[in-house]
CSV table of C-alpha atoms in Angstrom, one decimal:
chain,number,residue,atom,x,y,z
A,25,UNK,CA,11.7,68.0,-64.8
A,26,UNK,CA,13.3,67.5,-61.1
A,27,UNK,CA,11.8,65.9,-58.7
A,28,UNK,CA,11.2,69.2,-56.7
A,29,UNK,CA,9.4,71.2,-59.7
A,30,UNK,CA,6.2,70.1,-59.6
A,31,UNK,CA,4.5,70.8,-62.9
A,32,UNK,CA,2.4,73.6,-63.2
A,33,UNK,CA,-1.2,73.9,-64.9
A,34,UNK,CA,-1.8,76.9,-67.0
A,35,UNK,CA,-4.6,78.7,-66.0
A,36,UNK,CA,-6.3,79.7,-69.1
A,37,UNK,CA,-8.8,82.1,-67.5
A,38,UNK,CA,-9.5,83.8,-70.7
A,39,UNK,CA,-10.0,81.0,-72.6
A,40,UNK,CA,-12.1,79.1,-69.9
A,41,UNK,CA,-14.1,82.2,-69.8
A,42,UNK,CA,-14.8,82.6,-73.8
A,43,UNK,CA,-15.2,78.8,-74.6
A,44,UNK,CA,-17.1,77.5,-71.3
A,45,UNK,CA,-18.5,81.6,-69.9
A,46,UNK,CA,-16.8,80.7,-66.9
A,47,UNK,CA,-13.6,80.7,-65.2
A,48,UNK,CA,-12.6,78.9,-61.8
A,49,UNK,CA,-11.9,80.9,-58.5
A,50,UNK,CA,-8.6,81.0,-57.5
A,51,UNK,CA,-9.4,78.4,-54.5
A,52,UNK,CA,-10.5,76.3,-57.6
A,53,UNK,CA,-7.6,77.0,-59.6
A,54,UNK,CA,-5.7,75.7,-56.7
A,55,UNK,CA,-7.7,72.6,-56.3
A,56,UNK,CA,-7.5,72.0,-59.9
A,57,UNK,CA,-3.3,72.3,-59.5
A,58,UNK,CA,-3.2,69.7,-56.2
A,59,UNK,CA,-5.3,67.4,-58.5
A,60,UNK,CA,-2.9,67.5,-61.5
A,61,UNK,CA,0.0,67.2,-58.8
A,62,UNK,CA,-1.7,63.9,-57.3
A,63,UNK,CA,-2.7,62.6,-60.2
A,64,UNK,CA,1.0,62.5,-61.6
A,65,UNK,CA,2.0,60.9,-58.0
A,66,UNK,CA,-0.4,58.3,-58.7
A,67,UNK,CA,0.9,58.0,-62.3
A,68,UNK,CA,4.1,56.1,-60.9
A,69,UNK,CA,1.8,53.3,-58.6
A,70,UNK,CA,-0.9,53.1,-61.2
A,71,UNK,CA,-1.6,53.4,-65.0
A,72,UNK,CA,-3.9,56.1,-64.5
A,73,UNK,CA,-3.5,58.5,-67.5
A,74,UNK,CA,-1.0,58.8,-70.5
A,75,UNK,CA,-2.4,62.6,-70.4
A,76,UNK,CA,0.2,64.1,-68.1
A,77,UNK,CA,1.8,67.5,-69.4
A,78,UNK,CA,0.3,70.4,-68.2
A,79,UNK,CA,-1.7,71.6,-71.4
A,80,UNK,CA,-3.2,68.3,-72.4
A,81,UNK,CA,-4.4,67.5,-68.9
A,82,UNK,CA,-5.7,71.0,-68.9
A,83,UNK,CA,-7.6,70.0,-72.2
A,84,UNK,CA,-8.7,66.7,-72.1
A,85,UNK,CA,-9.5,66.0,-68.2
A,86,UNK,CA,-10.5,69.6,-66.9
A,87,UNK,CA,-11.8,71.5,-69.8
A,88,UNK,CA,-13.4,68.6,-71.2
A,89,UNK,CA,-15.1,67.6,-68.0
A,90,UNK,CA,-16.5,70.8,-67.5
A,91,UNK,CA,-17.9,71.4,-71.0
A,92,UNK,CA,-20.0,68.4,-70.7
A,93,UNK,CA,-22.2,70.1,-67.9
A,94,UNK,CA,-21.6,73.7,-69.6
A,95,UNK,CA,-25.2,74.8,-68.9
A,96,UNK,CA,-24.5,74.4,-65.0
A,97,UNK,CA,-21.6,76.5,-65.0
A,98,UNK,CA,-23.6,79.4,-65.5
A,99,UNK,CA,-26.3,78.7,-63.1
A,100,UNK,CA,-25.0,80.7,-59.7
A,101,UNK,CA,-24.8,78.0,-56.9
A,102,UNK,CA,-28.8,78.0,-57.0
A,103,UNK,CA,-29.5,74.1,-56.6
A,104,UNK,CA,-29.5,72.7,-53.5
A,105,UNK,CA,-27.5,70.1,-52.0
A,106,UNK,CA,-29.8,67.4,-52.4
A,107,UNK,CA,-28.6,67.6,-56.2
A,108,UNK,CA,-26.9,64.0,-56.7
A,109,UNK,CA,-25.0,63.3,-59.3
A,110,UNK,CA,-22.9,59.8,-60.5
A,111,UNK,CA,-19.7,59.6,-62.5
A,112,UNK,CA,-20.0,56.2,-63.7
A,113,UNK,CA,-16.6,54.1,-64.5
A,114,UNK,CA,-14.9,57.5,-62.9
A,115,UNK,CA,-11.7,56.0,-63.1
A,116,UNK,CA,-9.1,58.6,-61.8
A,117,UNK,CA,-11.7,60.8,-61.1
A,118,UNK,CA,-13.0,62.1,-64.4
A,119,UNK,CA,-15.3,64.3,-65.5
A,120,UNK,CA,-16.4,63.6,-61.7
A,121,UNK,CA,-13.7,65.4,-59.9
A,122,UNK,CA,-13.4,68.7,-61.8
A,123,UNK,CA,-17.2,68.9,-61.6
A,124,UNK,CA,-17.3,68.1,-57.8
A,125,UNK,CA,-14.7,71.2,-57.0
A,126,UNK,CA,-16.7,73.0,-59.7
A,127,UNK,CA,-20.2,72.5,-58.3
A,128,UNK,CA,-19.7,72.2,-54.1
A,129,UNK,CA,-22.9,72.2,-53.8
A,130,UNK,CA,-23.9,68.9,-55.7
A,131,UNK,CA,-23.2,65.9,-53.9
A,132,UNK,CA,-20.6,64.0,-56.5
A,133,UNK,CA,-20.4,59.9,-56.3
A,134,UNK,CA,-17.5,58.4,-58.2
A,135,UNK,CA,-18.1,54.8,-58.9
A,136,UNK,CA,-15.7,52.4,-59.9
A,137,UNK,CA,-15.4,48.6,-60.0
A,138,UNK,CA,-11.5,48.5,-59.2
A,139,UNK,CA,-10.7,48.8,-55.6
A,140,UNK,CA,-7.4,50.0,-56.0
A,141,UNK,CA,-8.7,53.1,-57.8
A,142,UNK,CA,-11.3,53.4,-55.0
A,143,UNK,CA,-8.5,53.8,-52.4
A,144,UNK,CA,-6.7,56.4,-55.0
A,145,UNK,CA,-10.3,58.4,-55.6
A,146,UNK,CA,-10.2,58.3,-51.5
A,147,UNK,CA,-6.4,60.0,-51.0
A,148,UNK,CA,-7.8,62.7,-54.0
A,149,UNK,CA,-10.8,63.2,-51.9
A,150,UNK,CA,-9.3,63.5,-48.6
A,151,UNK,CA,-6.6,65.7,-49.9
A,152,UNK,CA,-8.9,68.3,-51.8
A,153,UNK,CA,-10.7,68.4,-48.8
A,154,UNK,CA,-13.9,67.6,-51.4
A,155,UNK,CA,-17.1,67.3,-48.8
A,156,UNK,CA,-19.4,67.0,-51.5
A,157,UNK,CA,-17.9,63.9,-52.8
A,158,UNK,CA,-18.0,59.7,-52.0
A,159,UNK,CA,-15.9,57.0,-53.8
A,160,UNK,CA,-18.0,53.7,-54.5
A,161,UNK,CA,-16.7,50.2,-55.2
A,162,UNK,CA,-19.0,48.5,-57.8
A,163,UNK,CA,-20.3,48.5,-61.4
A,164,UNK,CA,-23.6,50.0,-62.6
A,165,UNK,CA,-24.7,46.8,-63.6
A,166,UNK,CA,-24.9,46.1,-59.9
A,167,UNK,CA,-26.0,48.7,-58.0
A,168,UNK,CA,-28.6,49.4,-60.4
A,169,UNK,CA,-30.6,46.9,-58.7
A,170,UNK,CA,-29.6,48.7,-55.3
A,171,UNK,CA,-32.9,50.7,-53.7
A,172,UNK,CA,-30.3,52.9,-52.4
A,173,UNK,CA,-29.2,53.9,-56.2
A,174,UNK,CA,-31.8,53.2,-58.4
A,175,UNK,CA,-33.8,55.7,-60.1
A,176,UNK,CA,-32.0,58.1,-57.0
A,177,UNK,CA,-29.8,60.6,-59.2
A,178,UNK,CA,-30.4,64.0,-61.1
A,179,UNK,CA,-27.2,63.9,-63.1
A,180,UNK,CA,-25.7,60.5,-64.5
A,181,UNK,CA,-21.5,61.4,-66.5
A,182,UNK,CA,-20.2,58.7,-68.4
A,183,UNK,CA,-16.7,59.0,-70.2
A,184,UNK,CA,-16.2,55.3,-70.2
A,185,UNK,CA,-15.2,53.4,-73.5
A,186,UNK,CA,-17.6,51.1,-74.4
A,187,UNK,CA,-21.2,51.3,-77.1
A,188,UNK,CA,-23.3,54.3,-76.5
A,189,UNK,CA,-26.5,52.0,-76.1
A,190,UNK,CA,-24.5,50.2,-73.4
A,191,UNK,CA,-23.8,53.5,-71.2
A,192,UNK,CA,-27.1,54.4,-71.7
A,193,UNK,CA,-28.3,50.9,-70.5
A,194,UNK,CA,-26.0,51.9,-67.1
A,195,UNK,CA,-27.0,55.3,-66.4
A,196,UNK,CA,-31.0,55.2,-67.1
A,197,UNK,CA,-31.6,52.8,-64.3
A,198,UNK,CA,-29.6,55.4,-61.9
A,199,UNK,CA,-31.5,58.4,-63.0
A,200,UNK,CA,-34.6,59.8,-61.5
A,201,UNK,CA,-37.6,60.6,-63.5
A,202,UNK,CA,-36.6,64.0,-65.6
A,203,UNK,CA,-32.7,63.0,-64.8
A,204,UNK,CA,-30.7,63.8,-67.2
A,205,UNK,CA,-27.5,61.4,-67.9
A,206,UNK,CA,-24.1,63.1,-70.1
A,207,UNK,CA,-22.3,60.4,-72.6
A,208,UNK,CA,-19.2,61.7,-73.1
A,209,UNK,CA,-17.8,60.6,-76.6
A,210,UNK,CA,-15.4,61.3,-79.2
A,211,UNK,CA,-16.7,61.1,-83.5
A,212,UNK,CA,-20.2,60.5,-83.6
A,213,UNK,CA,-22.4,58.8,-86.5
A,214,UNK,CA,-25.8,59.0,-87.7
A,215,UNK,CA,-25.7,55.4,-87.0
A,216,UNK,CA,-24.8,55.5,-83.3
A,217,UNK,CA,-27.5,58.5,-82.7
A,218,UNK,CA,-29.9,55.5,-84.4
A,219,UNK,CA,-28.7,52.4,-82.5
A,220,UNK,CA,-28.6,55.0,-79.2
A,221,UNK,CA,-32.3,56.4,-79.7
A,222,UNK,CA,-34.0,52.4,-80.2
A,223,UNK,CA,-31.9,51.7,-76.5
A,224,UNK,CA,-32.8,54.9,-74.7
A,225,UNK,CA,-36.5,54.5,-75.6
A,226,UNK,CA,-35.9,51.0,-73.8
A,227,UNK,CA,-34.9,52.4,-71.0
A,228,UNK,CA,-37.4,55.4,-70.6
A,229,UNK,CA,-35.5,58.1,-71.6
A,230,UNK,CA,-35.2,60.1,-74.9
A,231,UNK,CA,-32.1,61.8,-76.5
A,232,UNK,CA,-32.3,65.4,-75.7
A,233,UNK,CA,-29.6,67.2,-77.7
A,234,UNK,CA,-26.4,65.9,-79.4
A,235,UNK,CA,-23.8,68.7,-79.2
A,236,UNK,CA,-20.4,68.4,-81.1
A,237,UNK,CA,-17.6,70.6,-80.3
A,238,UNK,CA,-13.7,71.4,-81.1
A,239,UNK,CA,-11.4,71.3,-77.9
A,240,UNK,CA,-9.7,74.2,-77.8
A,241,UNK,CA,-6.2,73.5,-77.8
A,242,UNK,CA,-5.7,70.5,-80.0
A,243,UNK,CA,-9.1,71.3,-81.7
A,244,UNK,CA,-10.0,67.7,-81.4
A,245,UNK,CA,-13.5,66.4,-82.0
A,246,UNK,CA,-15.8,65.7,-79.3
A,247,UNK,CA,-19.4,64.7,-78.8
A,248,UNK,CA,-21.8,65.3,-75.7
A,249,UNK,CA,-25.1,63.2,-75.6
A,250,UNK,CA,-27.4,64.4,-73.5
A,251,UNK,CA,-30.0,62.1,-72.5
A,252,UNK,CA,-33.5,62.7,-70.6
A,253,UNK,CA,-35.2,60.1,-68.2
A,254,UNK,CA,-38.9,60.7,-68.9
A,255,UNK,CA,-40.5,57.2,-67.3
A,256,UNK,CA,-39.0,54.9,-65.0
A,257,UNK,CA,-37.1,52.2,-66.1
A,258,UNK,CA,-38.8,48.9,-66.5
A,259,UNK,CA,-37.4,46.2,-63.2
A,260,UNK,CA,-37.0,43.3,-66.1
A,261,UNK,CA,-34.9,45.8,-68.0
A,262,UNK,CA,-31.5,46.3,-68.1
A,263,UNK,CA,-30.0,42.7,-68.4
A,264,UNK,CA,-28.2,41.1,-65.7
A,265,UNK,CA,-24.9,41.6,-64.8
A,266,UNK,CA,-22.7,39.8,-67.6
A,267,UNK,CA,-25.9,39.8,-69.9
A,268,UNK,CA,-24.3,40.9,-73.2
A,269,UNK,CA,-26.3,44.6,-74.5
């Protein structure tokens, strides 16, 4: 592939439309193109993704973004801007970015602890022309304890790696009473949904519905947790920053 082909996404409109009831416009679809373009440009400064030709990246970074807040989709542009939402450990933008040009009328923060990502998240930002959306240098751990963060979002993502109990222990603190946080995740056990439930209950919150799905492409497992704030988090609780979960 030549420098002056840039690679092109398919657009899967049917198949968006029977998997996820929903399709993107086509000032969408051409938001979701740019982003694939940039994020290959930023492929050659920084590791950002081994998921690069067009059908994966339309699986596993837009399609799989998006089914995580499914329910949304359908809902016609009826919440109000004061909807905040926090991709935590976004990364190179994901599930935060597809759900920002998805949803222009939540207000999307990407946090990430690297500053070099934060200054890519920026140049995607600025060039999708994304008003609904901030990039934030720190880790959750942190601004947890921030009165400007804490217990002030309705939507918490979270595709990170790391233990279930442990992204629940970061997104809790972020959420506001009857917030809901999304744990993105691949296999899931009866034994994590255990480990997950004695943590969340920790944190004030309660599992709400574990959904597994096939992607549709590669028909690769996948897991969405879906996790309810229902009291406020405790101040002495989570652990401090570096305080093993």
């Amino acid at each position: 592939m030549g420098e002056m082909t840039p690679a092109v996404l398919p657009e899967m409109t049917s198949l968006w439309q029977e998997t996820l009831f929903w399709q993107p416009d086509s000032d969408q679809q051409m938001q979701f193109q740019r982003l694939y373009e940039l994020i290959l440009e930023g492929n050659r400064q920084f590791n950002l993704t081994r998921i690069t030709e067009p059908e994966d990246f339309w699986e596993k970074h837009l399609w799989d973004s998006l089914r995580g807040v499914l329910p949304a989709l359908k809902e016609d542009g009826n919440v109000n801007s004061s909807f905040k939402v926090i991709d935590i450990g976004s990364g190179a933008g994901f599930p935060g970015l597809p759900v920002a040009i998805t949803k222009p009328d939540w207000t999307v923060t990407l946090l990430d602890g690297t500053s070099k990502k934060i200054a890519f998240l920026n140049t995607l930002i600025d060039d999708l022309k994304l008003q609904n959306t901030t990039a934030l240098i720190g880790r959750a751990e942190e601004i947890r304890k921030q009165k400007q963060h804490r217990q002030q979002y309705d939507l918490a993502l979270i595709r990170a790696v790391g233990s279930a109990s442990a992204c629940a222990e970061y997104a809790l603190p972020l959420l506001k009473t009857q917030g809901q946080a999304i744990l993105y995740r691949g296999h899931w056990t009866d034994e994590e949904t255990e480990a997950l439930t004695a943590a969340v209950e920790m944190l004030g919150g309660a599992i709400e519905s574990i959904e597994g799905f096939t992607t549709p492409l590669t028909q690769g497992v996948r897991h969405c947790i879906y996790l309810r704030k229902v009291s406020a988090t405790s101040v002495e609780i989570p652990r401090p920053t570096g305080v093993p979960v």
